[in-house]
Tab-separated table of C-alpha atoms and ligand atoms in Angstrom:
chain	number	residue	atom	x	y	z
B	26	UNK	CA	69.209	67.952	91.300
B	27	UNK	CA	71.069	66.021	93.845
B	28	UNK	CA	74.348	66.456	94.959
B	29	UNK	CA	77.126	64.356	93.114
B	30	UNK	CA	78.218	62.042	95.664
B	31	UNK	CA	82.351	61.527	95.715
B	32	UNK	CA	82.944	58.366	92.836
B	33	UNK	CA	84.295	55.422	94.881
B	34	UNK	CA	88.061	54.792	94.500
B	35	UNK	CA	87.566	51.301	93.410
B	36	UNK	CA	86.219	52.804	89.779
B	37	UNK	CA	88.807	54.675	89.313
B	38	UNK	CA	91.144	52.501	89.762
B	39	UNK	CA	89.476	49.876	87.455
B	40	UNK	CA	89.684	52.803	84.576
B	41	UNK	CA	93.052	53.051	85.514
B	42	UNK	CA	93.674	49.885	84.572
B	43	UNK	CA	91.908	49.606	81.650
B	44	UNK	CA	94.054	52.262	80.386
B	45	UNK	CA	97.006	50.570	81.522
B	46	UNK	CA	96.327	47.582	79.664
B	47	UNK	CA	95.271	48.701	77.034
B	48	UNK	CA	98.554	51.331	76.715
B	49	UNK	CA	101.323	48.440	77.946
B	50	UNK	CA	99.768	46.086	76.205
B	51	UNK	CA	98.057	43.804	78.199
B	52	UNK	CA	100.905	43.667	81.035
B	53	UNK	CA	99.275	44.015	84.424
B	54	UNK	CA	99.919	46.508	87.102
B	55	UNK	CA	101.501	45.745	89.991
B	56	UNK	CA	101.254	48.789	92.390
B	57	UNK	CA	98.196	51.211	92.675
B	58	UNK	CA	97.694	54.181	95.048
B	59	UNK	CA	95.812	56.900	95.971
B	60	UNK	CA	96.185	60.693	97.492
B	61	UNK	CA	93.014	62.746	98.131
B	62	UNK	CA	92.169	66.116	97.153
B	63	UNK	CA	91.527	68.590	100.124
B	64	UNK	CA	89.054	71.495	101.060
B	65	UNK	CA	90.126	73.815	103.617
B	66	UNK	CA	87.190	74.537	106.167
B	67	UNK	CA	88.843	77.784	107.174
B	68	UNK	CA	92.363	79.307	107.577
B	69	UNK	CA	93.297	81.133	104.156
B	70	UNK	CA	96.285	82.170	103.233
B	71	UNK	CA	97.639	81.488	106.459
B	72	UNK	CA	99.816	78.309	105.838
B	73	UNK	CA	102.534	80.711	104.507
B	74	UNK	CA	102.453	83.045	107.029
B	75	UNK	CA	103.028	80.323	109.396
B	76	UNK	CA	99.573	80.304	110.718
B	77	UNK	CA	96.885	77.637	111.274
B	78	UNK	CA	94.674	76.210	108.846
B	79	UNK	CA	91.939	73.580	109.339
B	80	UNK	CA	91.289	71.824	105.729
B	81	UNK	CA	89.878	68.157	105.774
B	82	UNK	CA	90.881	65.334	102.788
B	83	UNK	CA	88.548	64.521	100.345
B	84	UNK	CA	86.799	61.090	98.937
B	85	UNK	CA	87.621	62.916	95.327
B	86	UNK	CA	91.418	61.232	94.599
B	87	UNK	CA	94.419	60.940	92.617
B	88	UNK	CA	95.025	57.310	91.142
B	89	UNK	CA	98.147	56.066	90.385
B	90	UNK	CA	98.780	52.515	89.256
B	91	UNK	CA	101.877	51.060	87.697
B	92	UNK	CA	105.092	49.203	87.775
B	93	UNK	CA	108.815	49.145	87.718
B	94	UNK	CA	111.206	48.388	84.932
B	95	UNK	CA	114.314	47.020	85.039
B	96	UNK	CA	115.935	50.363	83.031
B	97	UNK	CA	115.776	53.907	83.440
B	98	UNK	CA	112.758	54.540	81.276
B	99	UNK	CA	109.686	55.933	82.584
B	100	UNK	CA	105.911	56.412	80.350
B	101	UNK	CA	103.262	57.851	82.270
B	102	UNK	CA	100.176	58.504	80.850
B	103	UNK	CA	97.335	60.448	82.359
B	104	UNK	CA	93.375	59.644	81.794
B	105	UNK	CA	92.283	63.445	82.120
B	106	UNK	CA	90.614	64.084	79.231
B	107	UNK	CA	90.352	67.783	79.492
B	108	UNK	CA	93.633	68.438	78.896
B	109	UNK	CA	94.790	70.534	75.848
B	110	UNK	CA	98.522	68.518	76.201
B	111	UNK	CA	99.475	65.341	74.905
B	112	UNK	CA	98.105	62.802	77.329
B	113	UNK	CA	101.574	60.421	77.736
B	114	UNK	CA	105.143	60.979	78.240
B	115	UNK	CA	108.356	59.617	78.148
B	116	UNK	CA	111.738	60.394	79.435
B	117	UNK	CA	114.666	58.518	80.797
B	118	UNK	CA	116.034	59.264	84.615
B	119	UNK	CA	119.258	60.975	84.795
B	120	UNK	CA	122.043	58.830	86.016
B	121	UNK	CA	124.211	61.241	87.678
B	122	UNK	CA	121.710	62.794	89.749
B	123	UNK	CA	121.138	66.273	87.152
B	124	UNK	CA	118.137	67.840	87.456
B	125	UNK	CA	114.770	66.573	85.628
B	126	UNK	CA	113.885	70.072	84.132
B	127	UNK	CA	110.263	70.889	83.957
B	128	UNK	CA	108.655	70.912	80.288
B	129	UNK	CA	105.574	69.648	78.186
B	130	UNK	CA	103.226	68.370	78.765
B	131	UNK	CA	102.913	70.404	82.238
B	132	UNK	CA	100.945	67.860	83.976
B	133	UNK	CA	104.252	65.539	84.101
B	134	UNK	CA	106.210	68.691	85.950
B	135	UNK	CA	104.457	66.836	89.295
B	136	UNK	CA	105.717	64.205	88.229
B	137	UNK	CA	109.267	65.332	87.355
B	138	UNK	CA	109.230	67.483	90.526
B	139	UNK	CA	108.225	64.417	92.889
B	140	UNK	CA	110.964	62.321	91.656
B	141	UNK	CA	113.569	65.456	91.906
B	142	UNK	CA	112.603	65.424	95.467
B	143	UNK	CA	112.189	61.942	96.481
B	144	UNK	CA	113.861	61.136	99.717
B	145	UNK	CA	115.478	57.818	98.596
B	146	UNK	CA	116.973	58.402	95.287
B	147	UNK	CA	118.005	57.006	92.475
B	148	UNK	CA	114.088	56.326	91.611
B	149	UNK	CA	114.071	53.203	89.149
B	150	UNK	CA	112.312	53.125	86.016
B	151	UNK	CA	108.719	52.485	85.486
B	152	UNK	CA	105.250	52.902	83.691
B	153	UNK	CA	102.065	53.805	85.363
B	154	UNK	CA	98.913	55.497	84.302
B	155	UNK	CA	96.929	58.193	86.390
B	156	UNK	CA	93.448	59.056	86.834
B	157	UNK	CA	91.830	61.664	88.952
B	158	UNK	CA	88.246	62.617	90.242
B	159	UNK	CA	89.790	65.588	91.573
B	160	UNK	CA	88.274	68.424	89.461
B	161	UNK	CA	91.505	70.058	88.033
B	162	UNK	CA	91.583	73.646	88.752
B	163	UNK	CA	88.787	73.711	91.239
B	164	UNK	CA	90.065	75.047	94.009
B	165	UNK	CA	90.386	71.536	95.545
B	166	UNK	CA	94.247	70.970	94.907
B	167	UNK	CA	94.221	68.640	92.210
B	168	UNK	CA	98.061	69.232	92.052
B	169	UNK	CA	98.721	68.150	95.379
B	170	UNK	CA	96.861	65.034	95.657
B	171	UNK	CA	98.920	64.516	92.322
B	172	UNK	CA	101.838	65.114	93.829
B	173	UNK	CA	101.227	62.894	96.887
B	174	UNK	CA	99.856	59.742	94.764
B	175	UNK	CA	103.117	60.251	92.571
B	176	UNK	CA	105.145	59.971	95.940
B	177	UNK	CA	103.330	57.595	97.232
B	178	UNK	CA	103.574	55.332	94.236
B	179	UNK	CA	107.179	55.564	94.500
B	180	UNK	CA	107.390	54.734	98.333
B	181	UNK	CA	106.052	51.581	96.652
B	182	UNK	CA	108.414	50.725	94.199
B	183	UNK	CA	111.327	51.831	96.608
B	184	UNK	CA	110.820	52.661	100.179
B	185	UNK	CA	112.351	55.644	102.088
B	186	UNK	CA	112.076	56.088	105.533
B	187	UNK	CA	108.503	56.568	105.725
B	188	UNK	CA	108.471	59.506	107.890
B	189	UNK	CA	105.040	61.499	106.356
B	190	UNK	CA	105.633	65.310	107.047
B	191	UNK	CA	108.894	65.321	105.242
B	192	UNK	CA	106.751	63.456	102.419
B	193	UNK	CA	104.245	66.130	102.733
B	194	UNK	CA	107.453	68.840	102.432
B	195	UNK	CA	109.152	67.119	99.278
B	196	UNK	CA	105.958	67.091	97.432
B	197	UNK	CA	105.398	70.855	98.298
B	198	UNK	CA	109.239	71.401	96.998
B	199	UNK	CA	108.775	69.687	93.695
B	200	UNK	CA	105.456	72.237	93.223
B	201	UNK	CA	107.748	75.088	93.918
B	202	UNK	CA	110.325	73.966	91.587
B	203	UNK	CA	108.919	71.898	88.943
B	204	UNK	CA	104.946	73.790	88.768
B	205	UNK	CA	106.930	76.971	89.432
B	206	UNK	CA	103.936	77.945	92.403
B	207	UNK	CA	105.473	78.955	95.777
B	208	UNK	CA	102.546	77.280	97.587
B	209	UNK	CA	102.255	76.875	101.511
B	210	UNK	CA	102.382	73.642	103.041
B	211	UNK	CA	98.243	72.748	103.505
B	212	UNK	CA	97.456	70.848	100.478
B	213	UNK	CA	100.681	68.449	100.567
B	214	UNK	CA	100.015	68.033	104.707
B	215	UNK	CA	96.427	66.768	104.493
B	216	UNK	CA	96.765	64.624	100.902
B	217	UNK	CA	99.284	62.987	103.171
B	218	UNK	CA	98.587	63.420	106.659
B	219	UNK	CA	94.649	63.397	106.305
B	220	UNK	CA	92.083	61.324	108.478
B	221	UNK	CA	88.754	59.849	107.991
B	222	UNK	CA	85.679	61.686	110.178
B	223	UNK	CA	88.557	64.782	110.713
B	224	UNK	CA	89.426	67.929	110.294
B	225	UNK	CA	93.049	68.273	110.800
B	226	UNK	CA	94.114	71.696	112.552
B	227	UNK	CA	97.471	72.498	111.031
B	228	UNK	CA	99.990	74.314	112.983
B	229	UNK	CA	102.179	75.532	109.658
B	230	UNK	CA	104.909	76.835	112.011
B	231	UNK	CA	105.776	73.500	113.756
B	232	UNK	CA	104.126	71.299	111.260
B	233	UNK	CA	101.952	69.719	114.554
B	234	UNK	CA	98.405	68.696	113.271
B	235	UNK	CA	95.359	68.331	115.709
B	236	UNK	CA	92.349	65.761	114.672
B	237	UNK	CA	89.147	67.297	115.012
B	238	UNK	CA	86.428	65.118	114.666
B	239	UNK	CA	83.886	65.837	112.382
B	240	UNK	CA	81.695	62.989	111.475
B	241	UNK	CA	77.823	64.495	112.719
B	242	UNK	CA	75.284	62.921	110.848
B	243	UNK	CA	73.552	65.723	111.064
B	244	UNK	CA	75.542	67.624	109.741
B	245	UNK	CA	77.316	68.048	106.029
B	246	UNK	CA	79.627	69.794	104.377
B	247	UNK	CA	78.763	71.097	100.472
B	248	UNK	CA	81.319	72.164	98.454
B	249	UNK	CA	79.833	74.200	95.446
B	250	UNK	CA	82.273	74.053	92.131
B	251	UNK	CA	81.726	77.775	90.201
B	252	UNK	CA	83.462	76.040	87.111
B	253	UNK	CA	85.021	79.499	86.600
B	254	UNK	CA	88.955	80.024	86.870
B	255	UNK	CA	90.129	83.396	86.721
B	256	UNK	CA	93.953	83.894	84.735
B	257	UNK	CA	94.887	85.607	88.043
B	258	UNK	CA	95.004	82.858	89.921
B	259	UNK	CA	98.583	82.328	88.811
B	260	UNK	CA	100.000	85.669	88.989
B	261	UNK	CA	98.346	86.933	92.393
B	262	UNK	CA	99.247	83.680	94.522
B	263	UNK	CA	102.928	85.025	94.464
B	264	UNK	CA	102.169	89.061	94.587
B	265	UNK	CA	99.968	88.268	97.820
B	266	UNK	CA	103.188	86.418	99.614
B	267	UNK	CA	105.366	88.630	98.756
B	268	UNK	CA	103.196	91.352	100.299
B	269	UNK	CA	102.924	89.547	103.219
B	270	UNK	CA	106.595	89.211	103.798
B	271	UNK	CA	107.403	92.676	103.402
B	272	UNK	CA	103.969	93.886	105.885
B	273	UNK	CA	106.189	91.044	108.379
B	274	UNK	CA	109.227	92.780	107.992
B	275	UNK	CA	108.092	96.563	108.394
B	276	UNK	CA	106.577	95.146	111.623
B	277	UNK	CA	110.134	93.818	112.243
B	278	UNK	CA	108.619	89.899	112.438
B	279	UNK	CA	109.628	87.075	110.855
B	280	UNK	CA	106.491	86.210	109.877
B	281	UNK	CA	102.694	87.533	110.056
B	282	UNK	CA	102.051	84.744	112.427
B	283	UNK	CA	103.889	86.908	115.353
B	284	UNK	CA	102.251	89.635	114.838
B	285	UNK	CA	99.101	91.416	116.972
B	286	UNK	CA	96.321	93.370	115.837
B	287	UNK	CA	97.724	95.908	118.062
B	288	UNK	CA	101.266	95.631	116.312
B	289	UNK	CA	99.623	96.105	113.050
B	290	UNK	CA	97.620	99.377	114.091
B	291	UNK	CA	100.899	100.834	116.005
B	292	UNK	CA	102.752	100.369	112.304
B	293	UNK	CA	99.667	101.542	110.143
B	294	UNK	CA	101.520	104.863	109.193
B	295	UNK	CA	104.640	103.312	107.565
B	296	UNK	CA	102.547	100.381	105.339
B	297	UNK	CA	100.499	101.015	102.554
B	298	UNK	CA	96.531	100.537	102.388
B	299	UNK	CA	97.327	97.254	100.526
B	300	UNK	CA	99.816	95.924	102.835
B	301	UNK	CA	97.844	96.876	105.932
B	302	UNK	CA	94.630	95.114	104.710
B	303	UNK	CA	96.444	92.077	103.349
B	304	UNK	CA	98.272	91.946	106.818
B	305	UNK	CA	95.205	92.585	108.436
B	306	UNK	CA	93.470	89.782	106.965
B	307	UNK	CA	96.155	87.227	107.585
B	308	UNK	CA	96.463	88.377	111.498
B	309	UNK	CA	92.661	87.594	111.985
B	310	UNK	CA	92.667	84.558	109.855
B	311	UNK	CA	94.718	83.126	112.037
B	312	UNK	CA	93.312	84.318	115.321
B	313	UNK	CA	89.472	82.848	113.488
B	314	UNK	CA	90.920	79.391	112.565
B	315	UNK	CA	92.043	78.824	116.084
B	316	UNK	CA	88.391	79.750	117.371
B	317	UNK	CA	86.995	78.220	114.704
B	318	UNK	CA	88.622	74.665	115.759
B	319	UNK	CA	87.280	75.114	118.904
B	320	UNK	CA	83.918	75.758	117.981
B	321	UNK	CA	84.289	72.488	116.156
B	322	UNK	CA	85.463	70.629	119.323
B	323	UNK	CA	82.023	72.101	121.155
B	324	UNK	CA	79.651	71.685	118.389
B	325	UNK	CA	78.943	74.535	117.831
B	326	UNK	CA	78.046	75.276	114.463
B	327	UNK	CA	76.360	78.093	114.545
B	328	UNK	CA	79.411	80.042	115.765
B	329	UNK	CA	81.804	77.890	113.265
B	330	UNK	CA	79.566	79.109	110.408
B	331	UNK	CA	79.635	83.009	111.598
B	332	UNK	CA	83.434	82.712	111.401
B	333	UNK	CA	83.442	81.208	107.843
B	334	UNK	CA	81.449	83.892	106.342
B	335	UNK	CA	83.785	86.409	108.653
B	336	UNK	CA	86.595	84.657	106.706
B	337	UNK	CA	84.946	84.322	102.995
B	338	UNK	CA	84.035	88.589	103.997
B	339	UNK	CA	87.583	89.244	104.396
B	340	UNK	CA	88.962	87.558	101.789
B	341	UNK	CA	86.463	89.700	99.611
B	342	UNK	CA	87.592	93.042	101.088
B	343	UNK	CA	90.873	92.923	102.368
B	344	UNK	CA	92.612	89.894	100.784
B	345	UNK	CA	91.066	90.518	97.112
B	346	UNK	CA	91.354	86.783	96.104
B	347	UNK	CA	87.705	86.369	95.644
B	348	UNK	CA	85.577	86.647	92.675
B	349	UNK	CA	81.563	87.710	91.706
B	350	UNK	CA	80.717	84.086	91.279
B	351	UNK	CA	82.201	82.776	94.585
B	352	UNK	CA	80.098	85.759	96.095
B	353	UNK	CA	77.240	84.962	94.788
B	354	UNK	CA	77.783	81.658	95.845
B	355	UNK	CA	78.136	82.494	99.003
B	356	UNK	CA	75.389	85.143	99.208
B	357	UNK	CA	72.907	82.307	98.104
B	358	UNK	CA	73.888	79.754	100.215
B	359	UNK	CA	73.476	82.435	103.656
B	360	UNK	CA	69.680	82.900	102.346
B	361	UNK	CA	68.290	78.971	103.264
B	362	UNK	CA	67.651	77.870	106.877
B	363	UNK	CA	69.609	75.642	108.131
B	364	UNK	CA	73.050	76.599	106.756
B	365	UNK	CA	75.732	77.819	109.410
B	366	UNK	CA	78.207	79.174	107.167
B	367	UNK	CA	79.898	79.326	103.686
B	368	UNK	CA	83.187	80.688	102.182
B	369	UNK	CA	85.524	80.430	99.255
B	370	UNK	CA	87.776	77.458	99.294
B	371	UNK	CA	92.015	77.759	98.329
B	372	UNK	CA	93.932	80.293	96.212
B	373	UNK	CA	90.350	81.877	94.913
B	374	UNK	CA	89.908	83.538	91.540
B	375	UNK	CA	87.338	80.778	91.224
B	376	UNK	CA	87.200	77.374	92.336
B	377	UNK	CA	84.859	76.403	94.535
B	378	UNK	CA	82.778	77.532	98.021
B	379	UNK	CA	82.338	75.236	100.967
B	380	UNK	CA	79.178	75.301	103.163
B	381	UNK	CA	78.152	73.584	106.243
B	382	UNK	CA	74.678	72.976	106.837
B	383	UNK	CA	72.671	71.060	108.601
B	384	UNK	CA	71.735	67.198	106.911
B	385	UNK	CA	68.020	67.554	106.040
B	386	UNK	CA	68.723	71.044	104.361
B	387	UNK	CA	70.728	69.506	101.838
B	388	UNK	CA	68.210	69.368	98.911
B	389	UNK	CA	66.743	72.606	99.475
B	390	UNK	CA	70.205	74.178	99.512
B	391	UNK	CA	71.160	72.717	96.277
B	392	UNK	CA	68.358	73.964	94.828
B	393	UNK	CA	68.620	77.523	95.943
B	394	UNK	CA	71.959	78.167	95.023
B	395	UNK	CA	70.945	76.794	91.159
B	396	UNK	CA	68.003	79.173	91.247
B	397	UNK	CA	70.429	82.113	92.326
B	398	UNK	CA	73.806	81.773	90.434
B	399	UNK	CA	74.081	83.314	87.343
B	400	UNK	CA	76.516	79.729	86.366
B	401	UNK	CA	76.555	76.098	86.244
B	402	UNK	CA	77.824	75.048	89.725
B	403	UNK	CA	78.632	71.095	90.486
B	404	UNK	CA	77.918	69.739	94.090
B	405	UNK	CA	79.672	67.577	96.371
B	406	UNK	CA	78.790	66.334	99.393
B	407	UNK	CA	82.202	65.647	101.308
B	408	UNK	CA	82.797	63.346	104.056
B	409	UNK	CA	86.484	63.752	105.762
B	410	UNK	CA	88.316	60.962	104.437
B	411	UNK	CA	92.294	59.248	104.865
B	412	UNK	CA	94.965	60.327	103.065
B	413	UNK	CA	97.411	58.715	100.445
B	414	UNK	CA	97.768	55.533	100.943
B	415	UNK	CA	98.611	51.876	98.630
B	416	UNK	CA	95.302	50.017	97.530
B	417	UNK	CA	94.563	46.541	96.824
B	418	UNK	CA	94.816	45.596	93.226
B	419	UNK	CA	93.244	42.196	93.350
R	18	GAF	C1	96.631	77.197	97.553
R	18	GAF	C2	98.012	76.881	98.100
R	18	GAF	F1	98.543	75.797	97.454
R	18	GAF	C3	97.978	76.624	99.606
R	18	GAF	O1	99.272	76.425	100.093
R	18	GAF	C4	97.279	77.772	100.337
R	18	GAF	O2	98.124	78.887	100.431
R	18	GAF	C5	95.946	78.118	99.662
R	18	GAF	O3	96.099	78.331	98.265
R	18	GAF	C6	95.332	79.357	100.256
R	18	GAF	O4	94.986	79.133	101.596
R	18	GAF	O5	95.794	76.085	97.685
């Protein structure tokens, strides 16, 4: 079976509308955006230690389409159909700037959260309709290219000062408050920040991001969905920062990102065995991202690939965030010629792998990796795309 090749923006948006009309009754939009899901090439769990990351934005998006009212009323309504929750919702904006608590249904906490943090308030009332080909749940942060499209559909209605990396910050905010998941900054920098044929090599210290172009044609990069999601996801995300901050502060750093190999070894008697290898795996994350990007710069794929499967190892062993299906996943992918590496993708617990390989291995890859895993994977083939930005509606 071939690889599902991203749906083009233009349908989605032409769903969106469908819905739209047919919800508003026959009004017509007058705003539509989009903000792209992400996968991250390499650098995990870095981006809140302050590290590097290298993730690249997605042609799978986040539609939003809508328009203002002249009230305080707002109706969104969502197109997912996979979701247990009721698919619209309504609620009128606070007028003296109190909080927009988070509630049911959960998908409108984004929503809710984005407005709470939007950088030119008071938001004015509106209606708009979203639709996704972001898999939710799949390791491919679904919630931030959510997030972003919600901003970014705003910036439309009323403008702030445009300035993208504290657009990228507000929409990592209203996750933190409003989704309640203290997530690093990654997935909010590239939905915004993200640019076609590039990886984007994320400094998550300064918030500096270095294009790396990565538009081969003979090269591609597979991303292999498990369609498994483990119910740690949610509770381990937090446990594994927290560890991190305390292995930071026993080394007497204010983050991970400051500390040495050497540092880490010198302290080894006063941490743990779970805070030394979840330290340990964060120092040489880092230290592999940076090589990584410059492997990338050189072409050299073979050595980019060793360092992805030196990453997917660690996050295995020392990390713990994989699972048995992203391993196998892995495992099958390392078995065909002509793949240079594969690892998990995001949080883990599921979600999905991502594989670079070289272009006229594709089918034979595919079809490997659905002789070998014991599930039903889904296949993308990913090109590194733009990120949010307004589309045309005509
Ligand atoms: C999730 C988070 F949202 C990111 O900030 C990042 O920490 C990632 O997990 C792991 O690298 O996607």
């Amino acid at each position: 079976m071939a690889a599902t090749s991203c749906p083009d923006v233009s349908e989605l948006v032409a769903e969106a509308r469908r819905l739209y009309e047919q919800v508003f009754g026959g009004e017509a939009p007058l705003t539509a955006v989009c903000a792209p899901g992400r996968v991250n090439l390499i650098g995990e769990h870095t981006d809140y230690n302050q590290g590097f990351v290298l993730p690249m934005a997605l042609p799978l998006v986040t539609v939003v389409i809508g328009s203002q009212t002249s009230d305080r009323d707002v109706t969104v309504v969502t197109a997912t159909k996979d979701a247990d929750e009721p698919r619209r919702v309504d609620f009128t904006l606070p007028v003296d700037g109190s909080q927009l608590s988070p509630g049911l249904p959960s998908w409108a906490n984004y929503v809710k959260g984005v407005i709470q943090h939007y950088r030119a308030p008071p938001v004015p009332g509106f209606r708009a309709v979203i639709a996704s080909t972001v898999p939710l749940g799949g390791g491919l942060s679904s919630s931030a290219s959510l997030e972003v499209a919600f901003y970014t559909f705003l910036q439309q209605l009323k403008p702030d000062d445009g300035d993208k990396i504290s657009k990228a910050v507000a929409c990592q905010q209203a996750e933190h408050t409003h989704a309640g998941v203290p997530c690093g900054i990654m997935d909010q920098f590239v939905s915004t920040l993200g640019r076609e044929g590039h990886a984007l090599l994320i400094d998550c210290r300064s918030l500096e991001a270095t294009s790396v172009p990565l538009a081969d044609p003979g090269l591609v990069i597979l991303i292999t969905n498990s369609n498994v999601k483990h119910s740690l996801t949610g509770s381990e995300y937090p446990t594994r920062r927290r560890q991190c901050a305390e292995a930071a502060s026993i080394l007497g750093k204010d983050s991970l990102r400051d500390a040495t190999m050497n540092d880490l070894e010198e302290a080894k008697d006063r941490l743990d065995d779970v805070t030394y290898r979840r330290a340990r795996h964060v120092i040489e994350e880092i230290q592999r991202t940076v090589q990584a990007a410059e492997a990338l710069k050189r072409g050299a794929y073979r050595e980019f690939g060793k360092l992805m499967v030196e990453s997917h190892n660690s996050l295995r062993d020392l990390y713990e965030v994989s699972c048995r299906e992203l391993d196998e996943l892995v495992s099958a992918a390392m078995e065909v010629e002509g793949v240079f590496g594969s690892r998990m993708t995001g949080g883990g617990f599921g979600g999905c792998t991502v594989t670079l390989l070289q272009a006229h291995a594709i089918d034979r890859t595919i079809l490997h990796i659905q002789e070998r895993y014991s599930g039903s994977p889904t296949f993308y083939v990913a090109t590194p795309s733009e990120g949010a930005r307004p589309l045309s509606l005509s």
